[in-house]
PDB file of C-alpha atoms and ligand atoms in Angstrom:
ATOM      1  CA  MET A  75     -35.589 -16.983  31.392  1.00  0.00           C
ATOM      2  CA  PRO A  76     -31.868 -17.444  30.668  1.00  0.00           C
ATOM      3  CA  ASP A  77     -30.971 -18.693  27.202  1.00  0.00           C
ATOM      4  CA  SER A  78     -29.155 -22.000  27.715  1.00  0.00           C
ATOM      5  CA  ARG A  79     -27.218 -21.564  24.465  1.00  0.00           C
ATOM      6  CA  VAL A  80     -25.771 -18.307  25.758  1.00  0.00           C
ATOM      7  CA  ALA A  81     -25.048 -19.873  29.140  1.00  0.00           C
ATOM      8  CA  GLN A  82     -22.943 -22.546  27.440  1.00  0.00           C
ATOM      9  CA  GLU A  83     -20.782 -20.048  25.563  1.00  0.00           C
ATOM     10  CA  PRO A  84     -17.342 -19.759  27.131  1.00  0.00           C
ATOM     11  CA  SER A  85     -16.900 -16.388  28.751  1.00  0.00           C
ATOM     12  CA  LEU A  86     -14.207 -14.175  27.256  1.00  0.00           C
ATOM     13  CA  GLU A  87     -13.526 -12.692  30.660  1.00  0.00           C
ATOM     14  CA  ALA A  88     -11.258 -14.648  32.949  1.00  0.00           C
ATOM     15  CA  ARG A  89     -10.579 -13.931  36.592  1.00  0.00           C
ATOM     16  CA  SER A  90      -6.877 -14.295  35.842  1.00  0.00           C
ATOM     17  CA  PRO A  91      -4.603 -15.559  33.047  1.00  0.00           C
ATOM     18  CA  TYR A  92      -3.864 -18.526  35.284  1.00  0.00           C
ATOM     19  CA  GLU A  93      -7.316 -19.892  34.567  1.00  0.00           C
ATOM     20  CA  LEU A  94      -6.827 -23.154  32.655  1.00  0.00           C
ATOM     21  CA  ARG A  95      -8.627 -23.140  29.306  1.00  0.00           C
ATOM     22  CA  VAL A  96      -8.616 -26.043  26.874  1.00  0.00           C
ATOM     23  CA  ASP A  97     -10.341 -27.044  23.657  1.00  0.00           C
ATOM     24  CA  LEU A  98     -12.551 -23.939  23.442  1.00  0.00           C
ATOM     25  CA  GLY A  99     -11.988 -23.618  19.704  1.00  0.00           C
ATOM     26  CA  LYS A 100     -11.773 -27.303  18.972  1.00  0.00           C
ATOM     27  CA  GLY A 101     -15.084 -27.397  17.095  1.00  0.00           C
ATOM     28  CA  VAL A 102     -13.909 -24.812  14.546  1.00  0.00           C
ATOM     29  CA  PRO A 103     -13.280 -26.499  11.182  1.00  0.00           C
ATOM     30  CA  GLU A 104      -9.659 -26.450  10.024  1.00  0.00           C
ATOM     31  CA  SER A 105     -10.654 -24.533   6.875  1.00  0.00           C
ATOM     32  CA  ASP A 106     -12.219 -21.792   9.030  1.00  0.00           C
ATOM     33  CA  VAL A 107      -9.042 -21.569  11.086  1.00  0.00           C
ATOM     34  CA  ARG A 108      -6.996 -21.163   7.906  1.00  0.00           C
ATOM     35  CA  THR A 109      -9.383 -18.482   6.618  1.00  0.00           C
ATOM     36  CA  ALA A 110      -9.287 -16.700   9.968  1.00  0.00           C
ATOM     37  CA  LEU A 111      -5.499 -16.616   9.957  1.00  0.00           C
ATOM     38  CA  ALA A 112      -5.389 -15.442   6.344  1.00  0.00           C
ATOM     39  CA  THR A 113      -7.928 -12.627   6.720  1.00  0.00           C
ATOM     40  CA  GLY A 114      -7.479 -11.708  10.378  1.00  0.00           C
ATOM     41  CA  ASP A 115     -11.250 -11.279  10.692  1.00  0.00           C
ATOM     42  CA  MET A 116     -11.348 -13.820  13.475  1.00  0.00           C
ATOM     43  CA  GLY A 117      -8.814 -14.798  16.079  1.00  0.00           C
ATOM     44  CA  PHE A 118      -8.447 -17.157  19.010  1.00  0.00           C
ATOM     45  CA  LEU A 119      -8.311 -15.676  22.468  1.00  0.00           C
ATOM     46  CA  HIS A 120      -7.531 -17.436  25.707  1.00  0.00           C
ATOM     47  CA  SER A 121      -9.394 -14.653  27.522  1.00  0.00           C
ATOM     48  CA  PHE A 122      -9.777 -10.977  28.317  1.00  0.00           C
ATOM     49  CA  THR A 123      -8.816  -9.769  31.754  1.00  0.00           C
ATOM     50  CA  THR A 124      -9.548  -6.308  33.062  1.00  0.00           C
ATOM     51  CA  GLY A 125      -7.882  -4.171  35.672  1.00  0.00           C
ATOM     52  CA  SER A 126      -4.302  -5.301  35.097  1.00  0.00           C
ATOM     53  CA  ALA A 127      -1.706  -2.947  36.545  1.00  0.00           C
ATOM     54  CA  VAL A 128       1.335  -4.936  35.423  1.00  0.00           C
ATOM     55  CA  ASP A 129       1.013  -5.200  31.644  1.00  0.00           C
ATOM     56  CA  GLY A 130       1.863  -1.676  30.602  1.00  0.00           C
ATOM     57  CA  PRO A 131       1.124   1.814  31.939  1.00  0.00           C
ATOM     58  CA  GLY A 132      -2.022   2.544  33.936  1.00  0.00           C
ATOM     59  CA  VAL A 133      -4.909   0.146  34.319  1.00  0.00           C
ATOM     60  CA  ARG A 134      -5.327  -2.159  31.357  1.00  0.00           C
ATOM     61  CA  VAL A 135      -7.529  -4.602  29.560  1.00  0.00           C
ATOM     62  CA  VAL A 136      -5.417  -7.553  28.468  1.00  0.00           C
ATOM     63  CA  ALA A 137      -6.382  -9.778  25.561  1.00  0.00           C
ATOM     64  CA  TRP A 138      -4.552 -13.086  25.884  1.00  0.00           C
ATOM     65  CA  THR A 139      -4.163 -14.769  22.525  1.00  0.00           C
ATOM     66  CA  ALA A 140      -3.921 -18.503  21.979  1.00  0.00           C
ATOM     67  CA  GLY A 141      -1.076 -19.994  19.985  1.00  0.00           C
ATOM     68  CA  CYS A 142       2.665 -19.970  20.610  1.00  0.00           C
ATOM     69  CA  GLN A 143       5.476 -21.571  18.677  1.00  0.00           C
ATOM     70  CA  TRP A 144       7.965 -21.403  21.551  1.00  0.00           C
ATOM     71  CA  ARG A 145       8.259 -23.903  24.380  1.00  0.00           C
ATOM     72  CA  CYS A 146       9.795 -21.951  27.230  1.00  0.00           C
ATOM     73  CA  LEU A 147      10.670 -24.243  30.104  1.00  0.00           C
ATOM     74  CA  TYR A 148       9.181 -21.733  32.552  1.00  0.00           C
ATOM     75  CA  CYS A 149       6.006 -20.931  30.596  1.00  0.00           C
ATOM     76  CA  HIS A 150       3.167 -20.298  33.051  1.00  0.00           C
ATOM     77  CA  ASN A 151       0.477 -20.518  30.395  1.00  0.00           C
ATOM     78  CA  PRO A 152       1.056 -23.737  28.427  1.00  0.00           C
ATOM     79  CA  ASP A 153      -2.670 -23.837  27.712  1.00  0.00           C
ATOM     80  CA  THR A 154      -2.073 -20.906  25.347  1.00  0.00           C
ATOM     81  CA  TRP A 155       0.269 -22.930  23.129  1.00  0.00           C
ATOM     82  CA  ALA A 156      -2.508 -24.494  21.051  1.00  0.00           C
ATOM     83  CA  MET A 157      -4.703 -22.122  19.090  1.00  0.00           C
ATOM     84  CA  SER A 158      -7.551 -24.612  19.446  1.00  0.00           C
ATOM     85  CA  ASN A 159      -7.562 -23.904  23.193  1.00  0.00           C
ATOM     86  CA  GLY A 160      -8.683 -20.326  22.465  1.00  0.00           C
ATOM     87  CA  ILE A 161     -12.183 -18.944  22.006  1.00  0.00           C
ATOM     88  CA  PRO A 162     -12.906 -17.951  18.387  1.00  0.00           C
ATOM     89  CA  VAL A 163     -13.576 -14.203  18.458  1.00  0.00           C
ATOM     90  CA  THR A 164     -14.322 -11.856  15.590  1.00  0.00           C
ATOM     91  CA  VAL A 165     -12.594  -8.485  15.347  1.00  0.00           C
ATOM     92  CA  ALA A 166     -16.049  -6.898  15.713  1.00  0.00           C
ATOM     93  CA  ARG A 167     -16.656  -8.704  19.018  1.00  0.00           C
ATOM     94  CA  ALA A 168     -13.226  -7.798  20.332  1.00  0.00           C
ATOM     95  CA  ALA A 169     -13.793  -4.153  19.368  1.00  0.00           C
ATOM     96  CA  GLU A 170     -17.222  -4.171  21.009  1.00  0.00           C
ATOM     97  CA  GLN A 171     -15.662  -5.520  24.186  1.00  0.00           C
ATOM     98  CA  LEU A 172     -13.029  -2.804  24.097  1.00  0.00           C
ATOM     99  CA  GLY A 173     -15.612  -0.126  23.446  1.00  0.00           C
ATOM    100  CA  LYS A 174     -17.145  -0.902  26.849  1.00  0.00           C
ATOM    101  CA  TYR A 175     -13.921   0.064  28.581  1.00  0.00           C
ATOM    102  CA  ARG A 176     -12.600   2.866  26.414  1.00  0.00           C
ATOM    103  CA  HIS A 177     -13.583   5.774  28.668  1.00  0.00           C
ATOM    104  CA  GLY A 178     -12.475   4.008  31.846  1.00  0.00           C
ATOM    105  CA  LEU A 179      -9.141   3.088  30.308  1.00  0.00           C
ATOM    106  CA  LYS A 180      -8.479   6.662  29.292  1.00  0.00           C
ATOM    107  CA  ALA A 181      -9.494   7.947  32.736  1.00  0.00           C
ATOM    108  CA  MET A 182      -7.025   5.533  34.348  1.00  0.00           C
ATOM    109  CA  ASN A 183      -4.210   6.342  31.901  1.00  0.00           C
ATOM    110  CA  GLY A 184      -4.358   2.732  30.775  1.00  0.00           C
ATOM    111  CA  GLY A 185      -5.111   0.950  27.582  1.00  0.00           C
ATOM    112  CA  LEU A 186      -5.203  -2.362  25.788  1.00  0.00           C
ATOM    113  CA  THR A 187      -2.398  -4.906  25.983  1.00  0.00           C
ATOM    114  CA  ILE A 188      -2.365  -7.871  23.644  1.00  0.00           C
ATOM    115  CA  SER A 189      -0.410 -10.721  25.165  1.00  0.00           C
ATOM    116  CA  GLY A 190      -0.422 -14.472  24.887  1.00  0.00           C
ATOM    117  CA  GLY A 191       0.637 -17.059  23.932  1.00  0.00           C
ATOM    118  CA  GLU A 192       2.415 -15.239  21.175  1.00  0.00           C
ATOM    119  CA  PRO A 193       0.141 -12.616  19.607  1.00  0.00           C
ATOM    120  CA  LEU A 194       2.009 -12.469  16.303  1.00  0.00           C
ATOM    121  CA  MET A 195       1.059 -16.087  15.585  1.00  0.00           C
ATOM    122  CA  GLN A 196      -2.221 -14.402  14.533  1.00  0.00           C
ATOM    123  CA  HIS A 197      -0.702 -11.154  13.366  1.00  0.00           C
ATOM    124  CA  ARG A 198      -3.485 -10.141  10.975  1.00  0.00           C
ATOM    125  CA  PHE A 199      -6.145 -10.454  13.667  1.00  0.00           C
ATOM    126  CA  VAL A 200      -3.942  -8.737  16.216  1.00  0.00           C
ATOM    127  CA  VAL A 201      -3.233  -5.835  13.885  1.00  0.00           C
ATOM    128  CA  LYS A 202      -6.954  -5.359  13.259  1.00  0.00           C
ATOM    129  CA  VAL A 203      -7.711  -5.309  16.979  1.00  0.00           C
ATOM    130  CA  LEU A 204      -4.814  -2.919  17.630  1.00  0.00           C
ATOM    131  CA  ARG A 205      -6.068  -0.669  14.861  1.00  0.00           C
ATOM    132  CA  ALA A 206      -9.599  -0.697  16.284  1.00  0.00           C
ATOM    133  CA  ALA A 207      -8.231   0.287  19.700  1.00  0.00           C
ATOM    134  CA  HIS A 208      -5.951   2.927  18.209  1.00  0.00           C
ATOM    135  CA  ASP A 209      -8.889   4.414  16.289  1.00  0.00           C
ATOM    136  CA  MET A 210     -10.819   4.654  19.579  1.00  0.00           C
ATOM    137  CA  GLY A 211      -7.919   6.646  21.017  1.00  0.00           C
ATOM    138  CA  ILE A 212      -6.887   3.795  23.323  1.00  0.00           C
ATOM    139  CA  HIS A 213      -3.217   3.350  24.232  1.00  0.00           C
ATOM    140  CA  THR A 214      -2.032   0.013  22.814  1.00  0.00           C
ATOM    141  CA  ALA A 215       0.699  -2.353  23.951  1.00  0.00           C
ATOM    142  CA  LEU A 216       1.895  -5.517  22.268  1.00  0.00           C
ATOM    143  CA  ASP A 217       3.511  -8.115  24.524  1.00  0.00           C
ATOM    144  CA  SER A 218       5.582 -10.359  22.280  1.00  0.00           C
ATOM    145  CA  ASN A 219       8.598 -12.624  22.108  1.00  0.00           C
ATOM    146  CA  GLY A 220       9.359 -10.745  18.874  1.00  0.00           C
ATOM    147  CA  TYR A 221      10.057 -13.822  16.779  1.00  0.00           C
ATOM    148  CA  TYR A 222       7.465 -12.903  14.169  1.00  0.00           C
ATOM    149  CA  GLY A 223       8.085  -9.167  14.330  1.00  0.00           C
ATOM    150  CA  HIS A 224       8.930  -9.191  10.625  1.00  0.00           C
ATOM    151  CA  ARG A 225       5.279  -9.956   9.931  1.00  0.00           C
ATOM    152  CA  LEU A 226       4.329  -6.428  10.971  1.00  0.00           C
ATOM    153  CA  GLN A 227       4.317  -3.800   8.243  1.00  0.00           C
ATOM    154  CA  GLU A 228       5.489  -0.281   8.987  1.00  0.00           C
ATOM    155  CA  GLU A 229       1.875   0.950   9.056  1.00  0.00           C
ATOM    156  CA  ASP A 230       1.017  -1.792  11.544  1.00  0.00           C
ATOM    157  CA  LEU A 231       3.645  -0.444  13.905  1.00  0.00           C
ATOM    158  CA  ASP A 232       1.868   2.933  13.740  1.00  0.00           C
ATOM    159  CA  THR A 233      -1.026   1.384  15.698  1.00  0.00           C
ATOM    160  CA  ILE A 234       1.224   0.334  18.585  1.00  0.00           C
ATOM    161  CA  SER A 235       2.016   2.751  21.417  1.00  0.00           C
ATOM    162  CA  LEU A 236       4.374   0.419  23.281  1.00  0.00           C
ATOM    163  CA  VAL A 237       6.005  -2.980  22.813  1.00  0.00           C
ATOM    164  CA  LEU A 238       6.587  -5.204  25.824  1.00  0.00           C
ATOM    165  CA  LEU A 239       9.455  -7.239  24.473  1.00  0.00           C
ATOM    166  CA  ASP A 240      10.452 -10.463  26.161  1.00  0.00           C
ATOM    167  CA  LEU A 241      14.219 -10.945  26.138  1.00  0.00           C
ATOM    168  CA  LYS A 242      14.841 -14.370  27.592  1.00  0.00           C
ATOM    169  CA  ALA A 243      18.549 -15.164  27.216  1.00  0.00           C
ATOM    170  CA  TRP A 244      21.508 -13.790  25.297  1.00  0.00           C
ATOM    171  CA  ASP A 245      23.655 -16.820  24.560  1.00  0.00           C
ATOM    172  CA  PRO A 246      22.113 -18.549  21.505  1.00  0.00           C
ATOM    173  CA  GLU A 247      22.561 -22.057  22.904  1.00  0.00           C
ATOM    174  CA  ARG A 248      21.105 -21.086  26.283  1.00  0.00           C
ATOM    175  CA  HIS A 249      18.195 -19.435  24.490  1.00  0.00           C
ATOM    176  CA  ARG A 250      17.561 -22.553  22.417  1.00  0.00           C
ATOM    177  CA  ARG A 251      17.616 -24.775  25.493  1.00  0.00           C
ATOM    178  CA  LEU A 252      15.249 -22.428  27.293  1.00  0.00           C
ATOM    179  CA  THR A 253      12.715 -21.742  24.536  1.00  0.00           C
ATOM    180  CA  GLY A 254      13.363 -24.234  21.739  1.00  0.00           C
ATOM    181  CA  MET A 255      13.921 -21.301  19.352  1.00  0.00           C
ATOM    182  CA  GLU A 256      16.604 -18.907  18.054  1.00  0.00           C
ATOM    183  CA  ASN A 257      16.848 -15.413  19.521  1.00  0.00           C
ATOM    184  CA  GLY A 258      18.146 -13.759  16.320  1.00  0.00           C
ATOM    185  CA  PRO A 259      14.705 -12.703  15.018  1.00  0.00           C
ATOM    186  CA  THR A 260      13.805 -11.203  18.412  1.00  0.00           C
ATOM    187  CA  LEU A 261      16.981  -9.125  18.484  1.00  0.00           C
ATOM    188  CA  GLU A 262      16.364  -8.051  14.888  1.00  0.00           C
ATOM    189  CA  PHE A 263      12.845  -6.892  15.826  1.00  0.00           C
ATOM    190  CA  ALA A 264      14.268  -5.002  18.800  1.00  0.00           C
ATOM    191  CA  ARG A 265      16.665  -3.137  16.494  1.00  0.00           C
ATOM    192  CA  ARG A 266      13.837  -2.317  14.098  1.00  0.00           C
ATOM    193  CA  LEU A 267      11.735  -0.872  16.932  1.00  0.00           C
ATOM    194  CA  ALA A 268      14.755   1.149  18.016  1.00  0.00           C
ATOM    195  CA  ASP A 269      15.169   2.552  14.502  1.00  0.00           C
ATOM    196  CA  ARG A 270      11.558   3.746  14.682  1.00  0.00           C
ATOM    197  CA  ARG A 271      11.989   5.068  18.241  1.00  0.00           C
ATOM    198  CA  LEU A 272       8.962   3.020  19.243  1.00  0.00           C
ATOM    199  CA  PRO A 273       8.903   2.782  23.059  1.00  0.00           C
ATOM    200  CA  VAL A 274       9.827  -0.609  24.476  1.00  0.00           C
ATOM    201  CA  TRP A 275       9.609  -2.138  27.924  1.00  0.00           C
ATOM    202  CA  VAL A 276      11.869  -5.156  28.220  1.00  0.00           C
ATOM    203  CA  ARG A 277      10.619  -8.109  30.233  1.00  0.00           C
ATOM    204  CA  PHE A 278      13.141 -10.528  31.626  1.00  0.00           C
ATOM    205  CA  VAL A 279      12.174 -13.634  33.583  1.00  0.00           C
ATOM    206  CA  LEU A 280      14.731 -14.556  36.227  1.00  0.00           C
ATOM    207  CA  VAL A 281      14.983 -18.308  36.805  1.00  0.00           C
ATOM    208  CA  PRO A 282      17.614 -19.726  39.176  1.00  0.00           C
ATOM    209  CA  GLY A 283      20.116 -21.848  37.274  1.00  0.00           C
ATOM    210  CA  LEU A 284      18.618 -21.001  33.887  1.00  0.00           C
ATOM    211  CA  THR A 285      18.682 -17.254  33.221  1.00  0.00           C
ATOM    212  CA  ASP A 286      20.659 -15.881  36.156  1.00  0.00           C
ATOM    213  CA  ASP A 287      24.125 -16.126  34.633  1.00  0.00           C
ATOM    214  CA  GLU A 288      25.679 -12.731  35.363  1.00  0.00           C
ATOM    215  CA  ALA A 289      27.486 -12.450  32.040  1.00  0.00           C
ATOM    216  CA  ASP A 290      24.369 -13.388  30.096  1.00  0.00           C
ATOM    217  CA  VAL A 291      22.213 -10.870  31.961  1.00  0.00           C
ATOM    218  CA  GLY A 292      24.923  -8.274  31.369  1.00  0.00           C
ATOM    219  CA  HIS A 293      24.804  -8.878  27.607  1.00  0.00           C
ATOM    220  CA  ILE A 294      21.041  -8.409  27.562  1.00  0.00           C
ATOM    221  CA  ALA A 295      21.341  -5.256  29.663  1.00  0.00           C
ATOM    222  CA  ARG A 296      23.987  -3.687  27.419  1.00  0.00           C
ATOM    223  CA  PHE A 297      22.047  -4.624  24.283  1.00  0.00           C
ATOM    224  CA  ALA A 298      18.842  -3.108  25.681  1.00  0.00           C
ATOM    225  CA  ALA A 299      20.626   0.034  26.854  1.00  0.00           C
ATOM    226  CA  GLY A 300      22.238   0.478  23.445  1.00  0.00           C
ATOM    227  CA  LEU A 301      18.889   0.520  21.676  1.00  0.00           C
ATOM    228  CA  GLY A 302      17.963   3.929  23.039  1.00  0.00           C
ATOM    229  CA  ASN A 303      14.180   3.307  23.083  1.00  0.00           C
ATOM    230  CA  VAL A 304      13.926   1.048  26.147  1.00  0.00           C
ATOM    231  CA  GLU A 305      11.961   3.015  28.734  1.00  0.00           C
ATOM    232  CA  ARG A 306      12.082   0.392  31.445  1.00  0.00           C
ATOM    233  CA  VAL A 307      13.019  -3.165  32.265  1.00  0.00           C
ATOM    234  CA  ASP A 308      10.880  -5.466  34.362  1.00  0.00           C
ATOM    235  CA  VAL A 309      12.730  -8.292  36.055  1.00  0.00           C
ATOM    236  CA  LEU A 310      10.066 -10.939  36.602  1.00  0.00           C
ATOM    237  CA  PRO A 311      10.972 -13.513  39.239  1.00  0.00           C
ATOM    238  CA  PHE A 312      10.088 -17.055  38.195  1.00  0.00           C
ATOM    239  CA  HIS A 313       7.095 -18.480  40.086  1.00  0.00           C
ATOM    240  CA  GLN A 314       5.119 -21.688  40.166  1.00  0.00           C
ATOM    241  CA  MET A 315       1.602 -20.307  39.611  1.00  0.00           C
ATOM    242  CA  GLY A 316       1.360 -22.072  36.258  1.00  0.00           C
ATOM    243  CA  ARG A 317       2.659 -25.411  37.490  1.00  0.00           C
ATOM    244  CA  TYR A 318      -0.773 -26.975  37.865  1.00  0.00           C
ATOM    245  CA  LYS A 319      -1.437 -26.308  34.171  1.00  0.00           C
ATOM    246  CA  TRP A 320       1.513 -28.453  33.100  1.00  0.00           C
ATOM    247  CA  GLU A 321       0.201 -31.241  35.316  1.00  0.00           C
ATOM    248  CA  ARG A 322      -3.379 -30.918  34.058  1.00  0.00           C
ATOM    249  CA  LEU A 323      -2.177 -30.885  30.450  1.00  0.00           C
ATOM    250  CA  SER A 324       0.065 -33.922  31.118  1.00  0.00           C
ATOM    251  CA  GLN A 325       3.085 -31.995  29.851  1.00  0.00           C
ATOM    252  CA  PRO A 326       6.496 -32.900  31.285  1.00  0.00           C
ATOM    253  CA  TYR A 327       7.512 -29.925  33.414  1.00  0.00           C
ATOM    254  CA  ALA A 328      11.277 -29.608  33.757  1.00  0.00           C
ATOM    255  CA  LEU A 329      11.057 -26.894  36.422  1.00  0.00           C
ATOM    256  CA  ALA A 330       8.793 -28.738  38.860  1.00  0.00           C
ATOM    257  CA  ASP A 331      11.426 -28.493  41.576  1.00  0.00           C
ATOM    258  CA  THR A 332      12.801 -25.048  40.716  1.00  0.00           C
ATOM    259  CA  GLN A 333      12.368 -22.441  43.430  1.00  0.00           C
ATOM    260  CA  PRO A 334      11.672 -18.743  42.792  1.00  0.00           C
ATOM    261  CA  PRO A 335      14.827 -16.609  42.918  1.00  0.00           C
ATOM    262  CA  THR A 336      15.814 -15.249  46.307  1.00  0.00           C
ATOM    263  CA  PRO A 337      15.427 -11.492  46.948  1.00  0.00           C
ATOM    264  CA  PRO A 338      19.243 -11.001  46.761  1.00  0.00           C
ATOM    265  CA  ALA A 339      19.308 -12.770  43.383  1.00  0.00           C
ATOM    266  CA  VAL A 340      16.526 -10.505  42.094  1.00  0.00           C
ATOM    267  CA  ALA A 341      18.358  -7.469  43.459  1.00  0.00           C
ATOM    268  CA  ALA A 342      21.569  -8.598  41.713  1.00  0.00           C
ATOM    269  CA  ALA A 343      19.793  -8.871  38.352  1.00  0.00           C
ATOM    270  CA  ILE A 344      18.187  -5.461  38.842  1.00  0.00           C
ATOM    271  CA  ASP A 345      21.616  -4.013  39.633  1.00  0.00           C
ATOM    272  CA  ILE A 346      23.018  -5.343  36.356  1.00  0.00           C
ATOM    273  CA  PHE A 347      20.282  -3.630  34.339  1.00  0.00           C
ATOM    274  CA  ARG A 348      20.575  -0.428  36.347  1.00  0.00           C
ATOM    275  CA  ALA A 349      24.347  -0.395  35.918  1.00  0.00           C
ATOM    276  CA  ALA A 350      23.718  -0.332  32.164  1.00  0.00           C
ATOM    277  CA  GLY A 351      21.633   2.812  32.719  1.00  0.00           C
ATOM    278  CA  LEU A 352      18.187   1.208  32.451  1.00  0.00           C
ATOM    279  CA  ASN A 353      15.149   2.134  34.515  1.00  0.00           C
ATOM    280  CA  THR A 354      14.545  -1.248  36.155  1.00  0.00           C
ATOM    281  CA  PHE A 355      11.788  -2.645  38.355  1.00  0.00           C
ATOM    282  CA  SER A 356      10.666  -5.961  39.694  1.00  0.00           C
ATOM    283  CA  SER A 357       7.200  -7.242  40.526  1.00  0.00           C
TER     284      SER A 357
HETATM  285  S1  SF4 B 415       6.852 -17.311  24.496  1.00  0.00           S
HETATM  286 FE1  SF4 B 415       5.479 -16.960  26.248  1.00  0.00          FE
HETATM  287  S2  SF4 B 415       3.634 -18.195  25.839  1.00  0.00           S
HETATM  288 FE2  SF4 B 415       5.264 -18.907  24.459  1.00  0.00          FE
HETATM  289  S3  SF4 B 415       6.169 -20.641  25.532  1.00  0.00           S
HETATM  290 FE3  SF4 B 415       7.379 -18.819  26.042  1.00  0.00          FE
HETATM  291  S4  SF4 B 415       6.483 -18.023  27.945  1.00  0.00           S
HETATM  292 FE4  SF4 B 415       4.999 -19.468  27.040  1.00  0.00          FE
END
């Protein structure tokens, strides 16, 4: 007979990151949240998805963390902004979950990607999960906006095989309008990763009228090319798959009427990155 208590537990596995998840950690006392953040023994995950082919090399398990301090106008996962929307998960449970996939991930040249939200909002938890994966011989990728990169110690970086670094805009004012935050710390983190020769894949979201300014894209391209550790750039065309989340969360969505970029616009952005000498793709 099924245990009803188990049946009521939210599943860690989601069919896709576009699954709306709210209030899953709401019952966790504030003091427990503070302890979790301080020790890193527990974190808050939106979900795990398996079989991703777009979040790093090979086939990957992706752990989507809850919590983000940015407010990107084009965010397709606004339900990951609040940590209380995530499922409380111990490091042991996350490692157990990973253990199930370790052999398959290796066979498919894949690994674990930690994305979000912004993973470094819970950097101690994230580092422990990365370390657990690293110790199992699993390739690890961190998908981050880089703002809290300074929270990672040098030995933490040793557990990361690849950083998927989101570069959103070059001009500081444009970046602030787009995300609500400064881009200085992200660029600083990028330089630090370059100093360590830690492989980076740059992710750039192309939004008509917001991030498609040729000169701005050119600055990002030349910066990325100058780092010397950027293995590839992914130009990600803006889409509306997350729009329903903004509506369901009653958040004002400034891009409700924005269309995805046209194929020529995507090709033009790719050309700018390629002209800087970067291996560039688009999904
Ligand atoms: S950094 Fe990522 S999760 Fe945070 S608001 Fe921007 S797109 Fe959304």
